[in-house]
Short mmCIF file of C-alpha atoms in Angstrom, two decimals:
data_model
loop_
_atom_site.label_atom_id
_atom_site.label_comp_id
_atom_site.label_asym_id
_atom_site.label_seq_id
_atom_site.Cartn_x
_atom_site.Cartn_y
_atom_site.Cartn_z
CA MET A 1 -19.63 4.45 -7.61
CA SER A 2 -20.46 4.08 -12.00
CA ALA A 3 -17.45 2.86 -13.93
CA ALA A 4 -18.17 6.33 -15.09
CA ASP A 5 -17.24 8.37 -12.05
CA SER A 6 -14.39 6.04 -11.14
CA ALA A 7 -12.99 7.01 -14.88
CA ALA A 8 -13.36 10.68 -13.85
CA ASP A 9 -12.02 10.54 -10.54
CA PRO A 10 -9.56 7.28 -11.15
CA VAL A 11 -7.34 6.39 -7.83
CA VAL A 12 -4.00 7.34 -8.12
CA ILE A 13 -0.78 7.09 -7.08
CA ALA A 14 0.34 10.14 -4.49
CA GLY A 15 3.54 8.96 -2.69
CA MET A 16 6.34 6.31 -2.96
CA ALA A 17 9.46 4.84 -1.08
CA VAL A 18 11.55 1.72 -2.02
CA GLU A 19 14.60 0.14 -0.61
CA ALA A 20 16.72 -2.67 -3.10
CA PRO A 21 19.95 -3.77 -2.75
CA GLY A 22 22.91 -1.98 -3.34
CA GLY A 23 22.22 0.67 -0.11
CA ILE A 24 19.07 2.33 -1.67
CA ASP A 25 16.71 4.13 0.24
CA SER A 26 15.68 6.68 -1.83
CA LEU A 27 13.57 7.41 -4.84
CA PRO A 28 16.85 9.58 -6.78
CA GLY A 29 19.08 7.07 -5.72
CA TYR A 30 16.92 4.00 -7.40
CA TRP A 31 16.17 6.21 -10.70
CA THR A 32 19.74 6.92 -10.74
CA ALA A 33 21.04 2.95 -10.44
CA LEU A 34 18.65 2.07 -13.56
CA ALA A 35 19.70 4.84 -15.19
CA GLU A 36 23.14 3.81 -15.32
CA SER A 37 22.12 0.08 -15.50
CA ARG A 38 23.72 -0.87 -12.77
CA ASP A 39 25.14 -4.20 -10.78
CA LEU A 40 23.18 -4.34 -7.05
CA THR A 41 23.62 -7.45 -6.15
CA GLY A 42 26.71 -8.71 -4.10
CA PRO A 43 27.49 -12.08 -2.08
CA PHE A 44 25.68 -13.08 0.34
CA PRO A 45 25.77 -11.81 3.83
CA ARG A 46 28.05 -12.60 6.32
CA ASN A 47 25.85 -11.35 9.53
CA ARG A 48 22.82 -14.00 8.95
CA ALA A 49 24.35 -16.97 10.36
CA TRP A 50 23.87 -19.02 6.56
CA PRO A 51 25.17 -22.30 5.91
CA ILE A 52 27.25 -20.65 3.56
CA ASP A 53 29.75 -23.09 2.76
CA ARG A 54 27.29 -25.78 2.83
CA LEU A 55 25.52 -23.45 -0.23
CA LEU A 56 28.27 -23.07 -2.35
CA SER A 57 29.11 -26.87 -2.53
CA LEU A 58 25.79 -28.23 -3.61
CA SER A 59 26.80 -28.63 -6.68
CA GLN A 60 28.58 -31.11 -5.52
CA VAL A 61 25.89 -33.46 -4.17
CA GLU A 62 24.23 -35.12 -7.62
CA GLY A 63 21.15 -33.81 -9.08
CA TRP A 64 21.85 -30.49 -7.61
CA SER A 65 23.43 -27.63 -9.33
CA GLN A 66 25.50 -24.90 -8.82
CA VAL A 67 24.93 -21.78 -6.12
CA SER A 68 27.39 -18.67 -6.57
CA ASP A 69 27.98 -15.98 -4.21
CA ALA A 70 25.31 -14.05 -4.81
CA GLY A 71 22.29 -12.40 -4.29
CA GLY A 72 20.06 -8.82 -4.53
CA PHE A 73 20.70 -8.39 -0.75
CA LEU A 74 19.38 -5.10 1.77
CA ASP A 75 22.36 -3.55 3.27
CA GLY A 76 19.96 -2.16 5.95
CA ALA A 77 18.32 -5.16 6.49
CA GLY A 78 18.93 -5.56 10.16
CA GLU A 79 18.79 -1.75 10.84
CA PHE A 80 16.12 -0.51 12.81
CA ASP A 81 14.99 1.89 15.67
CA PRO A 82 12.63 -0.04 17.91
CA MET A 83 11.63 3.37 19.96
CA PHE A 84 10.79 5.38 17.08
CA PHE A 85 7.98 3.43 15.67
CA GLY A 86 7.10 2.67 19.85
CA ILE A 87 8.54 -0.93 20.12
CA THR A 88 10.81 -2.30 22.91
CA PRO A 89 14.29 -3.23 21.47
CA ARG A 90 12.91 -7.15 22.89
CA GLU A 91 10.21 -7.31 21.05
CA ALA A 92 11.99 -5.81 17.37
CA VAL A 93 14.13 -8.67 17.65
CA ALA A 94 11.40 -11.54 17.57
CA MET A 95 10.31 -9.36 14.67
CA ASP A 96 10.97 -10.61 11.20
CA PRO A 97 13.11 -8.04 9.57
CA GLN A 98 10.36 -8.23 7.01
CA GLN A 99 8.20 -5.67 9.29
CA ARG A 100 10.60 -4.06 10.29
CA VAL A 101 11.50 -2.57 6.78
CA ALA A 102 7.91 -2.59 5.83
CA MET A 103 7.39 0.04 8.33
CA ARG A 104 9.60 2.10 7.63
CA VAL A 105 9.23 2.33 4.27
CA ALA A 106 5.92 3.04 4.59
CA TRP A 107 6.40 6.27 6.87
CA ARG A 108 8.49 7.14 4.07
CA ALA A 109 6.19 6.58 1.60
CA LEU A 110 3.92 8.88 3.69
CA GLU A 111 6.03 12.10 3.87
CA ASN A 112 6.93 11.79 -0.09
CA ALA A 113 2.97 11.94 -0.06
CA GLY A 114 3.84 15.06 1.62
CA ILE A 115 1.27 13.49 4.84
CA ASN A 116 2.84 13.62 8.27
CA PRO A 117 2.67 10.24 9.35
CA ALA A 118 2.50 11.09 13.32
CA MET A 119 -1.29 12.77 12.62
CA LEU A 120 -2.95 9.50 11.41
CA ASP A 121 -4.22 8.43 14.52
CA GLY A 122 -8.05 7.51 13.75
CA ASP A 123 -7.31 8.80 9.96
CA ASP A 124 -9.94 5.53 7.62
CA GLY A 125 -6.14 4.66 5.60
CA GLY A 126 -6.17 0.90 4.62
CA CYS A 127 -2.51 -0.82 4.07
CA TYR A 128 -2.31 -3.71 1.79
CA MET A 129 1.33 -5.37 2.24
CA GLY A 130 2.86 -8.31 -0.35
CA VAL A 131 5.13 -10.63 2.12
CA SER A 132 5.77 -14.37 2.04
CA TYR A 133 7.27 -16.51 4.72
CA THR A 134 10.69 -16.57 4.91
CA GLU A 135 11.96 -18.46 8.03
CA TYR A 136 12.96 -15.91 9.91
CA GLY A 137 14.47 -16.75 13.26
CA PRO A 138 14.12 -20.21 15.74
CA ARG A 139 10.78 -22.53 15.52
CA GLY A 140 7.65 -21.43 17.57
CA ALA A 141 8.01 -24.86 19.59
CA GLU A 142 11.02 -24.11 21.17
CA VAL A 143 12.11 -22.35 24.65
CA ASN A 144 14.10 -18.92 24.62
CA GLU A 145 14.36 -15.22 24.48
CA TYR A 146 12.03 -14.43 22.23
CA SER A 147 9.02 -17.12 23.44
CA GLY A 148 5.86 -14.93 24.09
CA TYR A 149 7.13 -12.78 21.01
CA ARG A 150 7.19 -14.91 17.85
CA ALA A 151 3.16 -15.20 17.72
CA THR A 152 3.40 -11.24 16.02
CA GLY A 153 6.74 -11.45 15.35
CA SER A 154 6.76 -14.40 12.13
CA ALA A 155 2.87 -13.80 11.54
CA SER A 156 2.37 -12.38 7.87
CA GLY A 157 -0.29 -10.85 8.84
CA ALA A 158 1.84 -8.42 11.52
CA VAL A 159 3.59 -6.89 8.46
CA SER A 160 0.19 -4.86 7.10
CA GLY A 161 -0.78 -4.51 11.08
CA ARG A 162 2.48 -3.06 12.23
CA ILE A 163 2.25 -0.72 9.95
CA SER A 164 -1.72 0.13 10.68
CA HIS A 165 -1.17 -0.16 14.32
CA CYS A 166 1.91 2.34 14.41
CA LEU A 167 -0.09 4.92 12.51
CA GLY A 168 -3.20 4.05 14.04
CA LEU A 169 -4.91 3.51 11.15
CA VAL A 170 -8.82 2.05 11.21
CA GLY A 171 -9.64 0.62 7.97
CA PRO A 172 -8.80 -2.42 6.06
CA THR A 173 -4.96 -3.73 6.70
CA ILE A 174 -4.14 -6.89 5.05
CA SER A 175 -1.50 -8.96 3.97
CA VAL A 176 -1.39 -10.68 0.98
CA ASP A 177 0.52 -13.56 -0.04
CA THR A 178 0.41 -14.91 -3.78
CA ALA A 179 4.97 -15.74 -3.90
CA CYS A 180 5.52 -13.18 -6.59
CA ALA A 181 2.96 -12.20 -7.33
CA SER A 182 1.68 -10.30 -4.17
CA SER A 183 2.94 -6.74 -5.03
CA LEU A 184 0.66 -6.05 -7.92
CA THR A 185 -2.13 -7.88 -6.15
CA ALA A 186 -2.04 -6.17 -2.71
CA VAL A 187 -2.15 -3.33 -5.00
CA HIS A 188 -5.25 -4.56 -6.89
CA LEU A 189 -7.07 -5.65 -3.85
CA ALA A 190 -6.18 -1.57 -2.42
CA ALA A 191 -7.37 0.32 -5.11
CA SER A 192 -10.04 -1.71 -5.55
CA ALA A 193 -10.93 -1.32 -1.75
CA ILE A 194 -10.76 2.66 -2.54
CA ARG A 195 -12.86 2.03 -5.63
CA ALA A 196 -15.60 0.67 -2.99
CA GLY A 197 -15.14 2.81 -0.18
CA ASP A 198 -14.21 0.37 2.06
CA CYS A 199 -11.52 2.95 2.45
CA GLU A 200 -10.88 6.65 1.87
CA TRP A 201 -7.25 5.77 0.90
CA ALA A 202 -4.54 3.39 1.30
CA LEU A 203 -1.05 2.26 1.40
CA ALA A 204 0.13 -0.74 -0.63
CA GLY A 205 3.13 -2.61 -1.01
CA ALA A 206 5.21 -5.18 -0.43
CA VAL A 207 8.61 -6.62 1.18
CA CYS A 208 11.22 -9.81 1.07
CA VAL A 209 13.48 -9.64 2.84
CA LEU A 210 15.05 -13.23 3.33
CA GLY A 211 14.96 -15.00 6.61
CA SER A 212 17.11 -17.82 5.46
CA PRO A 213 18.97 -19.18 2.55
CA ALA A 214 16.00 -21.71 1.44
CA GLY A 215 15.54 -20.38 -2.03
CA PHE A 216 18.74 -20.91 -3.06
CA PHE A 217 18.62 -24.88 -2.01
CA GLU A 218 14.87 -24.84 -2.94
CA PHE A 219 16.67 -23.70 -6.77
CA SER A 220 20.08 -25.46 -7.27
CA LYS A 221 17.61 -28.19 -6.56
CA ALA A 222 15.19 -27.88 -9.47
CA ASN A 223 17.91 -26.17 -11.15
CA ALA A 224 16.64 -24.00 -12.08
CA LEU A 225 18.83 -21.13 -10.55
CA SER A 226 21.82 -18.78 -12.45
CA ALA A 227 25.18 -20.84 -12.81
CA ASP A 228 27.35 -17.39 -12.87
CA GLY A 229 25.61 -15.48 -9.84
CA GLN A 230 23.70 -13.32 -13.03
CA CYS A 231 20.29 -12.72 -13.44
CA ARG A 232 19.26 -11.87 -17.62
CA PRO A 233 15.80 -11.94 -18.54
CA TYR A 234 14.94 -11.92 -22.08
CA SER A 235 17.86 -12.95 -22.48
CA ASP A 236 20.01 -15.88 -25.18
CA ASP A 237 22.24 -16.50 -22.36
CA ALA A 238 19.66 -16.41 -19.53
CA ASN A 239 20.74 -19.39 -17.13
CA GLY A 240 18.01 -19.32 -14.32
CA THR A 241 16.95 -16.65 -11.59
CA LEU A 242 18.86 -15.35 -8.34
CA TRP A 243 17.26 -14.29 -5.47
CA GLY A 244 16.96 -10.91 -4.15
CA GLU A 245 15.05 -8.30 -1.86
CA GLY A 246 13.78 -5.23 -1.47
CA ALA A 247 10.83 -3.35 -0.18
CA GLY A 248 7.88 -0.54 -2.00
CA VAL A 249 5.47 0.93 -1.09
CA VAL A 250 3.02 3.61 -2.91
CA VAL A 251 0.37 5.32 -1.26
CA LEU A 252 -3.05 5.71 -3.10
CA GLU A 253 -5.80 7.71 -3.45
CA ARG A 254 -8.73 9.27 -5.56
CA GLU A 255 -7.17 12.12 -8.02
CA SER A 256 -9.97 14.42 -6.45
CA ARG A 257 -8.19 14.10 -2.99
CA ALA A 258 -4.87 14.43 -3.79
CA ARG A 259 -6.13 17.79 -5.26
CA ARG A 260 -7.54 18.72 -2.27
CA MET A 261 -4.93 17.89 0.26
CA GLY A 262 -1.96 19.40 -2.55
CA HIS A 263 -0.50 15.65 -3.25
CA ARG A 264 1.81 15.60 -6.48
CA VAL A 265 -0.07 12.58 -8.70
CA TYR A 266 2.40 9.97 -10.26
CA GLY A 267 0.38 8.39 -11.81
CA ARG A 268 -3.12 7.18 -12.67
CA ILE A 269 -3.98 3.32 -12.07
CA LEU A 270 -6.01 2.97 -15.36
CA GLY A 271 -7.05 -0.87 -14.52
CA THR A 272 -4.84 -3.90 -12.56
CA GLN A 273 -6.69 -7.87 -12.40
CA VAL A 274 -5.50 -10.82 -10.99
CA ASN A 275 -6.27 -14.18 -12.70
CA HIS A 276 -4.73 -17.53 -12.39
CA ASN A 277 -3.44 -20.43 -14.61
CA GLY A 278 -5.68 -22.79 -13.34
CA LYS A 279 -4.83 -26.90 -13.91
CA GLY A 280 -2.63 -29.10 -16.47
CA ALA A 281 0.65 -28.06 -16.00
CA PRO A 282 2.70 -28.15 -12.57
CA ILE A 283 1.98 -25.30 -10.54
CA ALA A 284 5.09 -23.44 -10.81
CA VAL A 285 5.14 -23.47 -14.76
CA PRO A 286 3.18 -20.41 -15.83
CA SER A 287 0.95 -20.37 -18.99
CA THR A 288 0.73 -17.93 -21.84
CA ALA A 289 -3.15 -18.33 -22.47
CA ALA A 290 -3.51 -16.90 -18.89
CA GLN A 291 -1.05 -14.12 -19.33
CA GLU A 292 -2.58 -13.15 -21.96
CA ARG A 293 -6.34 -13.52 -20.84
CA LEU A 294 -5.26 -11.55 -18.01
CA ILE A 295 -3.35 -8.63 -19.96
CA ARG A 296 -6.25 -8.16 -22.02
CA LYS A 297 -8.76 -7.60 -19.24
CA THR A 298 -7.00 -5.39 -17.51
CA VAL A 299 -6.65 -3.62 -20.86
CA ALA A 300 -10.12 -3.49 -21.10
CA ALA A 301 -10.25 -2.33 -17.45
CA ALA A 302 -7.87 0.75 -18.27
CA GLY A 303 -9.68 1.40 -21.25
CA ILE A 304 -6.98 2.26 -23.78
CA GLU A 305 -6.02 0.71 -27.00
CA PRO A 306 -2.35 -1.68 -26.65
CA ALA A 307 -0.87 0.75 -28.51
CA LEU A 308 -0.66 3.61 -26.39
CA ILE A 309 2.01 1.58 -24.30
CA LYS A 310 5.25 2.63 -24.01
CA MET A 311 7.41 0.98 -21.46
CA ILE A 312 6.33 -2.52 -19.68
CA GLU A 313 8.07 -3.91 -17.19
CA GLY A 314 8.03 -7.30 -17.38
CA HIS A 315 8.26 -10.25 -14.89
CA GLY A 316 11.52 -11.52 -16.14
CA THR A 317 13.12 -13.62 -13.90
CA GLY A 318 15.91 -15.41 -16.55
CA THR A 319 14.40 -18.75 -16.46
CA ALA A 320 14.82 -21.03 -19.96
CA VAL A 321 10.92 -22.03 -19.23
CA GLY A 322 9.47 -19.02 -17.15
CA ASP A 323 10.44 -16.24 -20.57
CA PRO A 324 9.30 -16.99 -23.61
CA ILE A 325 6.26 -18.34 -22.20
CA GLU A 326 5.73 -14.47 -20.73
CA LEU A 327 6.72 -13.40 -23.99
CA ALA A 328 5.14 -14.98 -26.60
CA ALA A 329 2.09 -13.19 -24.23
CA LEU A 330 3.15 -9.99 -24.08
CA GLN A 331 4.61 -10.28 -28.14
CA HIS A 332 0.58 -11.39 -28.47
CA ILE A 333 -1.22 -8.90 -27.72
CA TYR A 334 1.36 -5.21 -26.89
CA GLY A 335 3.40 -6.24 -29.65
CA ALA A 336 0.93 -6.84 -32.53
CA ALA A 337 -0.42 -3.34 -31.98
CA VAL A 338 -0.40 -1.14 -34.36
CA HIS A 339 2.16 1.85 -32.56
CA PRO A 340 1.21 5.63 -33.92
CA THR A 341 4.19 6.14 -33.81
CA GLY A 342 5.98 3.70 -35.67
CA ASP A 343 7.73 2.45 -32.30
CA GLY A 344 6.72 -0.71 -30.15
CA PRO A 345 7.08 -0.66 -26.76
CA LEU A 346 10.22 -1.41 -24.73
CA LEU A 347 10.44 -4.16 -22.57
CA GLY A 348 12.58 -4.67 -19.42
CA SER A 349 13.08 -6.28 -15.56
CA VAL A 350 14.48 -5.02 -12.38
CA LYS A 351 15.82 -8.02 -11.85
CA SER A 352 18.46 -7.38 -14.27
CA ASN A 353 19.92 -5.40 -11.60
CA LEU A 354 18.99 -6.58 -8.63
CA GLY A 355 17.78 -9.92 -8.64
CA HIS A 356 14.50 -11.15 -7.97
CA ALA A 357 12.99 -10.07 -5.07
CA GLN A 358 10.13 -12.39 -5.20
CA ALA A 359 7.07 -10.86 -3.30
CA ALA A 360 8.18 -7.14 -3.83
CA ALA A 361 9.38 -7.62 -7.56
CA GLY A 362 6.28 -6.01 -8.86
CA LEU A 363 6.69 -2.64 -6.42
CA LEU A 364 9.84 -3.00 -7.47
CA GLY A 365 8.84 -2.85 -11.30
CA LEU A 366 5.76 -0.46 -10.79
CA ILE A 367 8.05 1.95 -9.66
CA LYS A 368 10.46 1.73 -11.36
CA VAL A 369 7.79 2.52 -14.61
CA LEU A 370 6.63 5.05 -12.06
CA LEU A 371 10.25 6.81 -12.18
CA SER A 372 10.11 6.39 -15.76
CA GLY A 373 7.71 8.54 -16.90
CA LEU A 374 8.64 11.32 -14.36
CA HIS A 375 12.31 11.86 -15.50
CA GLY A 376 10.76 10.96 -18.89
CA HIS A 377 12.84 8.12 -20.19
CA ILE A 378 13.12 4.63 -20.18
CA PRO A 379 16.06 2.78 -18.51
CA PRO A 380 17.90 0.00 -19.89
CA THR A 381 17.71 -3.64 -18.64
CA ARG A 382 21.12 -5.33 -18.50
CA PHE A 383 21.83 -8.16 -21.11
CA ALA A 384 19.54 -6.95 -23.55
CA ASP A 385 21.94 -7.00 -26.21
CA ASN A 386 21.58 -11.32 -26.70
CA PRO A 387 17.09 -11.94 -26.73
CA SER A 388 16.34 -14.79 -26.92
CA ARG A 389 15.95 -17.34 -29.89
CA LYS A 390 12.69 -19.09 -28.37
CA VAL A 391 10.74 -15.93 -29.54
CA ASP A 392 10.44 -15.04 -32.94
CA TRP A 393 10.75 -10.98 -32.37
CA ASP A 394 10.53 -9.69 -36.01
CA SER A 395 7.23 -10.55 -35.58
CA SER A 396 6.29 -8.22 -33.08
CA SER A 397 7.11 -4.44 -32.53
CA VAL A 398 7.83 -5.45 -28.52
CA ARG A 399 11.52 -4.99 -28.25
CA LEU A 400 14.01 -4.65 -25.62
CA ALA A 401 15.38 -1.58 -23.92
CA GLU A 402 18.90 -1.49 -24.52
CA LYS A 403 19.79 2.10 -23.98
CA LEU A 404 18.03 5.03 -21.40
CA GLU A 405 15.51 6.21 -24.15
CA TYR A 406 13.51 9.19 -23.90
CA TRP A 407 9.48 8.65 -23.46
CA ALA A 408 7.68 10.83 -25.19
CA PRO A 409 4.63 11.66 -24.93
CA ARG A 410 1.00 11.40 -25.97
CA ASP A 411 -0.78 14.50 -25.44
CA GLY A 412 0.74 15.10 -21.67
CA VAL A 413 0.83 11.77 -20.79
CA ARG A 414 3.08 8.54 -20.71
CA TYR A 415 1.65 5.06 -20.52
CA GLY A 416 3.52 2.31 -18.58
CA ALA A 417 2.77 -1.73 -17.44
CA VAL A 418 3.61 -4.30 -15.70
CA SER A 419 3.39 -8.70 -14.92
CA SER A 420 3.88 -10.20 -11.86
CA PHE A 421 3.86 -14.37 -11.75
CA GLY A 422 4.26 -16.31 -8.93
CA VAL A 423 4.94 -19.47 -8.10
CA ALA A 424 1.87 -20.79 -7.13
CA GLY A 425 0.17 -20.22 -10.43
CA THR A 426 -1.55 -16.26 -9.59
CA ASN A 427 -1.16 -14.07 -12.66
CA ALA A 428 -1.06 -10.05 -11.95
CA HIS A 429 -0.92 -6.95 -14.05
CA ALA A 430 -0.96 -3.09 -13.88
CA ILE A 431 -1.84 -0.32 -16.38
CA VAL A 432 -0.90 3.26 -15.17
CA SER A 433 -0.59 5.99 -17.23
CA MET A 434 1.42 9.13 -15.77
CA PRO A 435 0.78 12.81 -16.38
CA VAL A 436 4.35 15.07 -17.60
CA LEU A 437 5.42 16.89 -14.60
CA GLU A 438 7.64 19.69 -14.89
CA ASP A 439 8.77 19.37 -11.04
CA ILE A 440 10.76 16.22 -10.89
CA HIS A 441 11.75 16.54 -7.11
CA VAL A 442 11.35 13.55 -5.54
#
């Protein structure tokens, strides 16, 4: 299909579902929490056999920093109805919870699109899921009651594979690991597959459920973990990131198919791009130059002027190194644009509400943008009252979203952007447009 044909019949988002910390398992619940600027974090789960006393005493070891009893954890991470999905209880226990959570969120995303998940056997649908390994369960090289189920139970590929197997999908089924850029990378691959004719439609999403507290140990040693249990993106008070969990899945298809089948169009995917920092700085250190290149390519692929972007959902991990690097790239492109209304884009990060959900972070941000477009308001980002002094805000029109603000459409459309960056150097960016919808029931 030519570029002109692709623009005339874009890939759209026709359904979505989410699970987030704070007991959130619905789109209305997620939107309300964002609009009310809620803190969705809480103490470490006490039902995962984590060495919590050891975690909280790490700062007593020379060279290690304080670990707070805090994070963004899913209340229902351990809940699952195996028989509903055709899985035996014994096999279900051996499955990484990320597989279980991904299956039920994918099911709800299809229902949200008006699709009966039980009627898809043999359908040419794809499934692209972002996921990272999180050390769930015993080692495979042990003899225990889970032996025989560990291969599929711990494989990252089984996160997407379980979904397609359950639904009977026969299209491309791929799990994606580009660390914290995984979910937007999955969206990019899924949209590209639909445009290329590899599948008629696709599920795209990501999941993160912490099988162990390894990330807290790693970032305590790296002195990059929030000392007080709060993630403060783009704030001058930022003192490190905070780990979280979550899952999000969207249903992608051509707009002509969505209209033909009576599906709602939440948004059009105007452009997605993925790149890498290249060599130079240490692998975990972001690059302003790489992020600028990525954003410019995405804007070009979207075929719009950057001045149309009113909402930016940034990566915003709350680290002293990463945030200023990202801010510089956003300011150079979106902040330098001449905005017709005189108001520049509002920037935020859902990590201020629920922590850093790693592989799922970008999808939680994308769904935030889609819900904002649906409701016509941009929610506040927490801790926006003291912006980082490591960048010059006066030289750019980008500003932090400090309160719930009305989002005026342009010719009946709202435009937003989402960024994600992975610890291994992969960067992903997406631009979506959202038509004004009269019916906001989700």
